[in-house]
């Protein structure tokens, strides 16, 4: 699954391989070794397939409901225009009549790929914070995010198991989406938890949504990773120009900001505190903001 598809197939299914496998090229090698890749419902654009692209083998088949998307970013051997479910059902209907030369499950290779990828990241603070969230997160909770460094951590490390339980702002990556989206998700599914994973910059595009959530007793939870800057932008400025401009942010006291709206606010300095804060947050009937102060070097890391 590409980032936008997280949760379409449960990430603990033995045939499921997600973006996390991209560490040290494990997922890329897996794809490159394939005889043929069948892409279902992905535009393969930058936000979906990554700015570095995916190393597809020569034979690529793409199914999409939108004709313009087929072959737009990657050359395809075969393009099939249609509804994913309908086309997949048609393929399944034809399969028994086809000669099958080999039936070898890739489950073992997928498991190996995941184990190698996970083994290489567990010392990283980003992984540890996402692991804490994972432990506290119900299987059907809806996660929203936008474009922070933590958004990248969530794409790589967080596992989702159900469709529409991981919502990014798609190809635009627009800041300000994450928290209002969590409020909307909690309204749509009052019996489930809604969690926004966001940076200090992104959260400050739409903090007033805290007021709406308090007013209507909507328990959406925000985890704000605060490095007091537009970290991703600052990093790109460093890389391309060797200097930064306009990327530092005055940091409000996020806990008091939440409390001033009548929401609950707390600070989590390490993954264990984040886990405890989330478990407490699920119990409330008002929104909770959990601020996680992080060093700038974490968002500036490649
Ligand atoms: C509406 C909007 N404006 C600007 C951007 C460009 N942009 C992408 S990431 C980013 C920085 C985000 O900062 P923060 O939320 O604090 O996350 P961090 O990078 O520090 O982890 C900016 C300004 C954007 N994606 N959307
Ligand atoms: Mg930031």
Coordinates of N, CA, C and O and ligand atoms in Angstrom, one line a residue, residues 146-150 172-175 198-203 205 225 227 229-233 249 299, ligand 1:
X146 N -1.2 16.0 8.4 CA -1.0 16.9 7.2 C 0.4 16.8 6.6 O 0.7 15.9 5.8
X147 N 1.3 17.6 7.0 CA 2.6 17.6 6.2 C 3.8 17.7 7.1 O 4.9 18.1 6.6
X148 N 3.7 17.5 8.4 CA 4.9 17.6 9.3 C 5.8 16.4 9.2 O 5.5 15.5 8.5
X149 N 6.9 16.5 9.9 CA 7.9 15.4 9.9 C 7.2 14.2 10.6 O 7.4 13.1 10.2
X150 N 6.3 14.5 11.6 CA 5.6 13.4 12.3 C 4.6 12.7 11.3 O 4.3 11.5 11.5
X172 N -2.0 17.5 -2.0 CA -1.7 18.9 -1.6 C -0.9 19.0 -0.3 O -0.1 19.9 -0.1
X173 N -1.1 18.0 0.6 CA -0.4 18.1 1.9 C -0.6 19.4 2.6 O 0.2 19.9 3.3
X174 N -1.9 19.9 2.5 CA -2.2 21.2 3.1 C -2.1 21.2 4.6 O -2.8 20.5 5.2
X175 N -1.4 22.2 5.1 CA -1.3 22.3 6.6 C -2.7 22.9 7.0 O -3.4 23.6 6.3
X198 N 0.2 16.0 14.3 CA 0.4 17.2 13.6 C 1.7 17.9 14.2 O 2.1 17.6 15.3
X199 N 2.2 18.8 13.4 CA 3.4 19.6 13.9 C 2.8 20.9 14.5 O 1.7 21.3 14.4
X200 N 3.7 21.7 15.2 CA 3.3 22.9 15.8 C 2.9 23.9 14.7 O 1.9 24.7 14.9
X201 N 3.6 23.9 13.5 CA 3.2 24.8 12.4 C 1.8 24.5 11.9 O 1.0 25.4 11.8
X202 N 1.6 23.2 11.6 CA 0.3 22.8 11.0 C -0.8 23.1 12.0 O -1.9 23.5 11.6
X203 N -0.6 22.8 13.3 CA -1.7 23.0 14.2 C -2.1 24.4 14.3 O -3.3 24.8 14.4
X205 N -2.3 26.6 12.0 CA -3.2 27.0 10.9 C -4.7 27.0 11.3 O -5.4 27.8 10.8
X225 N 3.5 17.7 17.7 CA 5.0 17.6 17.8 C 5.6 19.0 17.6 O 5.6 19.5 16.5
X227 N 8.5 21.5 17.5 CA 10.0 21.9 17.4 C 10.2 23.4 17.2 O 11.2 23.8 16.8
X229 N 9.3 25.3 14.9 CA 9.7 25.8 13.5 C 8.9 25.0 12.5 O 8.3 24.0 12.8
X230 N 9.0 25.5 11.3 CA 8.5 24.7 10.1 C 9.7 23.8 9.7 O 10.5 24.1 8.8
X231 N 9.8 22.7 10.5 CA 11.0 21.9 10.4 C 11.3 21.4 9.0 O 12.4 21.4 8.5
X232 N 10.3 20.9 8.3 CA 10.6 20.3 7.0 C 11.0 21.4 6.0 O 11.9 21.1 5.2
X233 N 10.5 22.6 6.1 CA 10.9 23.7 5.2 C 12.3 24.1 5.6 O 13.1 24.3 4.7
X249 N 9.3 29.6 14.4 CA 8.0 30.0 14.8 C 8.0 30.3 16.3 O 8.6 29.6 17.1
X299 N 13.4 16.9 13.4 CA 12.6 17.3 12.2 C 13.6 17.6 11.1 O 13.3 17.5 9.9
Ligands
LIG1 C1 -1.2 25.5 3.6 C2 0.2 25.1 3.5 N1 1.2 26.1 3.6 C3 2.5 25.7 3.5 C4 2.8 24.4 3.3 C5 4.3 24.1 3.1 N2 4.8 23.3 4.2 C6 4.9 22.0 4.1 S1 5.6 21.3 5.5 C7 5.6 22.8 6.3 C8 6.2 22.9 7.7 C9 5.3 22.2 8.7 O1 5.7 22.6 10.0 P1 5.2 21.8 11.2 O2 3.7 21.5 11.1 O3 5.6 22.5 12.5 O4 5.9 20.4 11.0 P2 7.5 20.1 11.1 O5 7.9 20.2 9.6 O6 8.1 21.1 11.9 O7 7.6 18.7 11.6 C10 5.2 23.8 5.4 C11 5.1 25.2 5.8 C12 1.8 23.5 3.2 N3 2.1 22.2 3.1 N4 0.5 23.8 3.4

